[in-house]
Amino acid sequence: MESGRFTISTLMAGDEPPAACDSSQPSHLTHGSTLYMRTFGYNTIDVVPAYEHYANSVLPGEPRKVRPTLADLHSFLKTAASSSIVPRKRSKGCLRGQVGQAGRNTDTPSLPPFPDSYWSLGPQQEGSHLHALAFDGRPGHELTDGLVEDEIGTNSEKSPGEPVRFGWVKGVMIRCMLNIWGVILYLRLPWITAQAGIVLTWLIILLSVLVTSITGLSISAISTNGKVKSGGTYFLISRSLGPELGGSIGLIFAFANAVGVAMHTVGFAETVRDLLQEYGTPIVDPINDIRVIGVVTVTVLLAISLAGMEWESKMMAQVLFFLVIMVSFANYLVGTLIPASEDKASKGFYSYHGDIFVQNLVPDWRGIDGSFFGMFSIFFPSATGILAGANISGDLKDPAVAIPKGTLMAIFWTTISYLAISATIGSCVVRDASGDVNDTMTPGPGPCEGLACGYGWNFTECSQQRNCRYGLINYYQTMSMVSAFAPLITAGIFGATLSSALACLVSAAKVFQCLCEDQLYPLIGFFGKGYGKNREPVRGYLLAYAIAVAFIIIAELNTIAPIISNFFLCSYALINFSCFHASITNSPGEPTTTLSQPQEEGWRPSFRYYSKWAALFGAVISVVIMFLLTWWAALIAIGVVLFLLLYVIYKKPEVNWGSSVQAGSYNLALSYSVGLNEVEDHIKNYRPQCLVLTGPPNFRPALVDFVSTFTQNLSLMICGHVLIGPRKQRVPELRLIASGHTKWLNKRKIKAFYSDVIAEDLRSGVQILMQASGLGRMKPNILVVGFKRNWQSAHPAAVEDYIGILHDAFDFNYGVCILRMQEGLNVSEALQTHSAPEASVQEEQASTIFQSEQGKKTIDIYWLFDDGGLTLLIPYLLHRKKRWSKCKIRVFVGGQINRMDEERKAIISLLKHTKRFEDMIAPFRLNDGFKDEATVAEMRRDCPWKISDEEINKNRIKVRLNETLLDYSREAALIIL
């Protein structure tokens, strides 16, 4: 296939070829071209959206594509309208073309949604806007939904460096079946049937399948909820439901698979040991033989993985194992039909008999594991291979189709096989047999107990003494004994155990590798490195190998199996609960898709058989079973999950995959916010909710720190920023700086919102902020501003705007707080960003006095008049904080009413002796006492900020306050008046 060629098929089929397809005529495709009406069904030149422009789920190191801006598209349309289109070939119902080199600059991040092959640009476009746009070079089939058909065909060759991809049969179903058909099937299912009876064994199988089937439905839903890449179960859950749940599930699931390697290897070693004992050649002793054989086996499996075996070879081995297992099943079924030989009869096999079936219907519990849930804990790991296909999601051709179909088909066929083997072997073999060919019935009065008596065998002695070596309940290799040719069952055991061990090793390493690459947890990044074109997780293999060896040392299958059961049940509970949580916290409704790929935003799986209530039931029943199996192990597992979950929530990793936890928080916040509308105002519920005019918050950190001190964890704080200038000029800056300021607040651990507006002047911008900030009851009621230090040197209009803002706040029913510091508030010059304050967000965190301990200073309150209590509330809230808790609060009140005249005279006398106040306000005086009324009226109109003589006389008494502050509060940590 030539790069860039595609065919328009569905809507144009049968239409007359347009003139644009004639290679002899250059074409001008405009916005109103009928070609686009017939091609895409509506009047636009846009093709379907590119998934990569909107998704944010790329792995570390991968470039992220960005969708084009509206300005880019407008510029593109203008350029395209004036450009010649040079189609490559005329074809009925088709348009074929190739993009010229002028449109192939891939340096810009803005990507228009046109495929790489849309048209050939004429030479007149050189240097145009198109030259700066990058084109999406993805294959056409990712862009289509039957409208545009990629000509990839069967002639396309796979590039040498492209990884191998598999379909749902080889990639999922066979892998899952091999992982489900493991050691338990051959070595423990007959024993479980003897212990629990056929009825309860079927119940154990169906209960296990119920849990795994519900989990399979949940995994199917997750796999159809977004684009699936490598990382398997962990990737599916983390990208669909967020890092909080994905991280904990991924870590536990990787560990469970590593222990699964040990379980299957121990099963293989147990079979080899039995063969060695049968031929009289043990290595050491029964337990140590399992350890030696197990460690050697898992080392060989590790070598196979590290040898760099190609995926084709691995899958051929998987298919070979599958065929061996199928042959062993056929061999077993044929063996059940063959009449029993003397040797088999001495071991308890008599082919199909109704009385054997009836006796084996009911349980006969024996040993420490002799209980329903004891048997369940041993059997359950045999049903846990359902995620083997999902764990190689990156190696599948179409994971969204392959995972649901392959997983559910694997569950169905393996369930049938388990039920069939349990029923057939329970109909053929008695529970107890000696294996001694001399234990035949002899004439005489001696008693004979058991069903074997009816078939000419007397196992009464060993049955009563409970030392029978054979029979369904005593001999783990019963399937080999029953089969037509025992070595084929041994081969099946080898195929099932080795394939399952290898699958668990691969799954553990790949899931853990993806988890490490995302760096959700510390100290594990070392294991994330991949090697080769398939990025093989060599270090992950080594870690899984070490865990497997540690559990192989246990050398007891009945001990390892319950451990795995607990971890897998915990994983399945998390998976199902995650899906349920996503269902109730994200957007509900029918599943929707964006063309060939489902939407990643929200929770909209296209898998039709998913039910949130089934997922909830699956989560609940998994947790219940965990506690019924081993309550203390369940508590430990849940504790580990909670620790991992809370760690990710606390650390807040730098990832954005969409999270059901975040969605749940949003829903909860929305519900409570709406609920507050029904709550009437009351003094007990009052909160100082502050709109703080910080501008860029990092320029006035002291203002931010001070307000945050008394709003932290208590009330609302919004940092307001007014960008002054024309809207079209400032909008790009607005988009650029908002997230940076929010990050600055988060890095400083300030619990506040950042809000910015564009306005023609400061006052109108603040008016917009005061009217529009907040939501419902979560709305500011206090305006916090900094003191205008340069009021003497600033333009009078700026001072008037500042005073006007304070008056506006009262008009909008806001309280007003003004913070004044000797050194000032604005530190932008120190940060050296004063030239373009909005265009840069500094990472530097300037320290302020409000971040340090205040010691045993004082907080002085000057209560000049009854202001509603705000001047007392703020010091009270400050005093509750650790940094201010040692401060002593002092309250100063005004003089007595009957002494006001004397104080007034004292102030006037004081003012006569000082000219500081007079000199300070001289430039702002109206001096209307010496001018006629017409002049005064004109001056008031032109200079409304001028102070009249009457206003000066009315407020002279307040001047004395400055002297009082200097006398009493010079050393105070904070003065409030």
XYZ file of C-alpha atoms in Angstrom, residues 84 127 183 251 265 287 300 315 366 369 425 447 484 508 552 571 636 649 667 710 743 764 789 816 842 848 867 871 905:
29
model
C -5.363 23.315 -6.125
C 4.928 29.122 2.759
C -2.652 -28.202 38.117
C 0.103 -4.439 42.209
C 5.290 -25.262 39.139
C 9.148 -32.633 50.130
C 13.963 -23.041 32.839
C 2.070 -18.832 20.610
C -11.686 -35.780 55.820
C -9.184 -29.106 54.733
C -14.815 -39.583 37.666
C -17.242 -58.726 56.962
C -6.676 -45.332 28.599
C 2.988 -10.763 36.296
C 7.963 -22.960 45.785
C -8.481 -8.435 42.834
C -4.714 -8.164 55.709
C -4.986 9.545 46.508
C -20.914 13.948 42.188
C -8.219 31.225 58.368
C -0.425 24.335 40.153
C -15.218 46.531 35.891
C 0.824 51.731 48.896
C -14.201 44.145 52.965
C 6.981 31.171 38.449
C 6.261 34.960 53.833
C -19.179 45.964 62.373
C -13.001 41.888 63.253
C -10.534 68.845 71.481
